[in-house]
JSON list of C-alpha atoms in Angstrom, two decimals:
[
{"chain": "A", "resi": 1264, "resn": "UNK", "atom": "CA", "xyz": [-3.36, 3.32, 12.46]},
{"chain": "A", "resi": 1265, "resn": "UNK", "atom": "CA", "xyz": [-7.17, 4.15, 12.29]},
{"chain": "A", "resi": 1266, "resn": "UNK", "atom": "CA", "xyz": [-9.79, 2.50, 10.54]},
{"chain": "A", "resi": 1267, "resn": "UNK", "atom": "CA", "xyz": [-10.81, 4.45, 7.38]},
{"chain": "A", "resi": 1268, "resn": "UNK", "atom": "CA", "xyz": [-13.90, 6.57, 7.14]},
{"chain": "A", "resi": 1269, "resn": "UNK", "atom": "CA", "xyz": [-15.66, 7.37, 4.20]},
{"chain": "A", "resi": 1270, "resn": "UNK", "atom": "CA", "xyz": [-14.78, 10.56, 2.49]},
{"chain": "A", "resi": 1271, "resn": "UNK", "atom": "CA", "xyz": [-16.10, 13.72, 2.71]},
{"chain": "A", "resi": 1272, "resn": "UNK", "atom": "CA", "xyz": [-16.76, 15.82, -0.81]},
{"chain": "A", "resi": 1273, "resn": "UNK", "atom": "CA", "xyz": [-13.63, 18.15, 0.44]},
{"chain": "A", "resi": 1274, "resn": "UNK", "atom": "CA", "xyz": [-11.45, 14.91, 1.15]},
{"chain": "A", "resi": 1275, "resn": "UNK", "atom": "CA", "xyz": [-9.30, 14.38, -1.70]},
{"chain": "A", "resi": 1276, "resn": "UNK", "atom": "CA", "xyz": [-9.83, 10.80, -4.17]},
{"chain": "A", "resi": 1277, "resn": "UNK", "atom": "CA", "xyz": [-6.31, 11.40, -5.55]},
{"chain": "A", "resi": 1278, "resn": "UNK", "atom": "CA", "xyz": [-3.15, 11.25, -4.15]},
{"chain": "A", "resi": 1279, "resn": "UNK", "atom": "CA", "xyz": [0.39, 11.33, -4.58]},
{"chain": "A", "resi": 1280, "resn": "UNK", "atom": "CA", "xyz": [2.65, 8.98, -2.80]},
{"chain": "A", "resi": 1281, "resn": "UNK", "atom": "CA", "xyz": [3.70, 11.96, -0.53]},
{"chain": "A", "resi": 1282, "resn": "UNK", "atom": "CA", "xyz": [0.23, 12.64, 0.37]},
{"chain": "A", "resi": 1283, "resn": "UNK", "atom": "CA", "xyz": [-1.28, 8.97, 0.89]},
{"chain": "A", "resi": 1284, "resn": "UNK", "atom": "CA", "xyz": [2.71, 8.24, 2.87]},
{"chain": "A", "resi": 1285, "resn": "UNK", "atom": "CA", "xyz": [1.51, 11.43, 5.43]},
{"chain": "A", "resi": 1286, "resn": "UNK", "atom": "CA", "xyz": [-2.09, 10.53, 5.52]},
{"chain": "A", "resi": 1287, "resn": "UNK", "atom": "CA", "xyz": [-1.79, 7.37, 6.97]},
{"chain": "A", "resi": 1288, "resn": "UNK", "atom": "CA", "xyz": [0.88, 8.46, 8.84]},
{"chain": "A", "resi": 1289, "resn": "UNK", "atom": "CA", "xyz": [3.65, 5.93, 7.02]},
{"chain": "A", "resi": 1290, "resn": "UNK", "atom": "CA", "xyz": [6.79, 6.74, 4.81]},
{"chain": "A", "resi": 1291, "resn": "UNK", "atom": "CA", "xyz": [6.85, 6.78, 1.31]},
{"chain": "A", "resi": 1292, "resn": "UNK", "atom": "CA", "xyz": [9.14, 3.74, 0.99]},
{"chain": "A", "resi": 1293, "resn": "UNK", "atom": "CA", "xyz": [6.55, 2.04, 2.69]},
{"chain": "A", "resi": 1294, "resn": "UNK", "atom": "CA", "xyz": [3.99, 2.82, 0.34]},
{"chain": "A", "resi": 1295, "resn": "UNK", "atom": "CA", "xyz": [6.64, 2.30, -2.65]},
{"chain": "A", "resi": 1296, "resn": "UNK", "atom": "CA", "xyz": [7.71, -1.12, -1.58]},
{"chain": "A", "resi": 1297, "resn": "UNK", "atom": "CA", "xyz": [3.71, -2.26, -1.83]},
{"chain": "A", "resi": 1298, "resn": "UNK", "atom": "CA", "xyz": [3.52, -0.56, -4.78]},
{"chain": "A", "resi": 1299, "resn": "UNK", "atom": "CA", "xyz": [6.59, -2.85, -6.46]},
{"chain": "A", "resi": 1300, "resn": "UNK", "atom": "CA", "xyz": [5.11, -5.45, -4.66]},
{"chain": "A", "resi": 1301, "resn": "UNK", "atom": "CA", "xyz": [1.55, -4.91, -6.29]},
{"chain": "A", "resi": 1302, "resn": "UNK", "atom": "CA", "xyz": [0.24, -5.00, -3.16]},
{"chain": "A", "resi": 1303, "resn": "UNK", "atom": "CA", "xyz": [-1.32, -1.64, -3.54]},
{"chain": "A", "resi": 1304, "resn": "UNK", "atom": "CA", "xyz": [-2.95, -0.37, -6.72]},
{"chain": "A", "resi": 1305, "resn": "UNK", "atom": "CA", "xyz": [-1.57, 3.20, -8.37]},
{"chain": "A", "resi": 1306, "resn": "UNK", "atom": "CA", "xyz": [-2.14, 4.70, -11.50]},
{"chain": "A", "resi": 1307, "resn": "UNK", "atom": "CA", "xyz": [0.79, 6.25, -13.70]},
{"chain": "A", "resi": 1308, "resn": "UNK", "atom": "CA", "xyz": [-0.31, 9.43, -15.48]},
{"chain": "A", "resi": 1309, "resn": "UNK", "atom": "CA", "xyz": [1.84, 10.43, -18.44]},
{"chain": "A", "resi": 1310, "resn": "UNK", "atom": "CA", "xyz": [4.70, 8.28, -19.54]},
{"chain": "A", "resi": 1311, "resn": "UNK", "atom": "CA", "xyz": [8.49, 8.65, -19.26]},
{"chain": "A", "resi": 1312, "resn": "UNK", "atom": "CA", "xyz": [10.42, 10.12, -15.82]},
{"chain": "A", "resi": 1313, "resn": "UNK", "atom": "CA", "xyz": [8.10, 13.35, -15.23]},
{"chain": "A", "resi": 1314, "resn": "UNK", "atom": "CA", "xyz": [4.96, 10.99, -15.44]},
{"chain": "A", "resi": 1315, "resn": "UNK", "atom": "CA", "xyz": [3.00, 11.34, -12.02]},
{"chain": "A", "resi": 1316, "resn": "UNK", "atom": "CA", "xyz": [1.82, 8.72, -9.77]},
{"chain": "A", "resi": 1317, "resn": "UNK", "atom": "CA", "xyz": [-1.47, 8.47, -8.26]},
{"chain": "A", "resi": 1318, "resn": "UNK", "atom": "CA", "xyz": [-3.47, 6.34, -5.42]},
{"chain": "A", "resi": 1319, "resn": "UNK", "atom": "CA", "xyz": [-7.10, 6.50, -5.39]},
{"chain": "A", "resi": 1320, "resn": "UNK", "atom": "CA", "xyz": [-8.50, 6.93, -1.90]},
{"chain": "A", "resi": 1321, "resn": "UNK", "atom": "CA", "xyz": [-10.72, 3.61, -1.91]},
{"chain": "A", "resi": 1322, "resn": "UNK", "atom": "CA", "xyz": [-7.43, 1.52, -3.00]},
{"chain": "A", "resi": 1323, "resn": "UNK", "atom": "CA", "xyz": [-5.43, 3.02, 0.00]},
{"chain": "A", "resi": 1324, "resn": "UNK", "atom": "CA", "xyz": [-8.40, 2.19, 2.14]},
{"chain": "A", "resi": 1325, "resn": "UNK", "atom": "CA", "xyz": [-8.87, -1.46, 0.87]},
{"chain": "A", "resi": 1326, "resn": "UNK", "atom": "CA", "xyz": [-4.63, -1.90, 1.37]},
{"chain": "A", "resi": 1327, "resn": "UNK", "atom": "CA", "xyz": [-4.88, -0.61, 4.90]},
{"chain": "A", "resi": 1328, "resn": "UNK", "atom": "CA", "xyz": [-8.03, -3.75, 5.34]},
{"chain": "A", "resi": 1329, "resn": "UNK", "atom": "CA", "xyz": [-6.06, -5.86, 3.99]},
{"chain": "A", "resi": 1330, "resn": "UNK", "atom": "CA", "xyz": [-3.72, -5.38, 6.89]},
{"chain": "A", "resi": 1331, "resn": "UNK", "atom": "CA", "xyz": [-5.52, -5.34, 9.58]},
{"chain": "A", "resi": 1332, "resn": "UNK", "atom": "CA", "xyz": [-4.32, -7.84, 12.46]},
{"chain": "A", "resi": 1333, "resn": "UNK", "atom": "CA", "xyz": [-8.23, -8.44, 14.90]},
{"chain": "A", "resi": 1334, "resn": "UNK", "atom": "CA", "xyz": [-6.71, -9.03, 18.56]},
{"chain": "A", "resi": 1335, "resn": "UNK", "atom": "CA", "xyz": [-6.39, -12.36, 19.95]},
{"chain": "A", "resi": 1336, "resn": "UNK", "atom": "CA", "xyz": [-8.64, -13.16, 22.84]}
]
């Protein structure tokens, strides 16, 4: 994993579980099983089955921090 960097204006805020599973470079059951867990923040737009899920970018960030293991010396 890398550490996060701040975003660019072309760097999207929004994504869908698809798109924040690829750009951290885990799989969407990953990012699905923190989401039940409410380990990681999402926002549901619309209600019912076709309603769409969302992560912003600075709550993907602060779950990858969250994560992060410093090496023993």
């Amino acid at each position: 994993m890398t550490t996060p960097t701040p975003s660019t204006p072309t760097d999207p805020v929004w994504f869908s579980p698809a798109q924040a599973a690829a750009t951290i470079g885990v799989s969407r059951d990953v990012l699905y099983r923190a989401m039940r867990r409410r380990e990681l923040p999402y926002h549901k737009l619309g209600t019912g089955p076709r309603a769409l899920t969302r992560i912003h970018r600075d709550d993907l960030d602060a779950w990858l921090t969250a994560g992060r293991v410093d090496a023993r010396r």
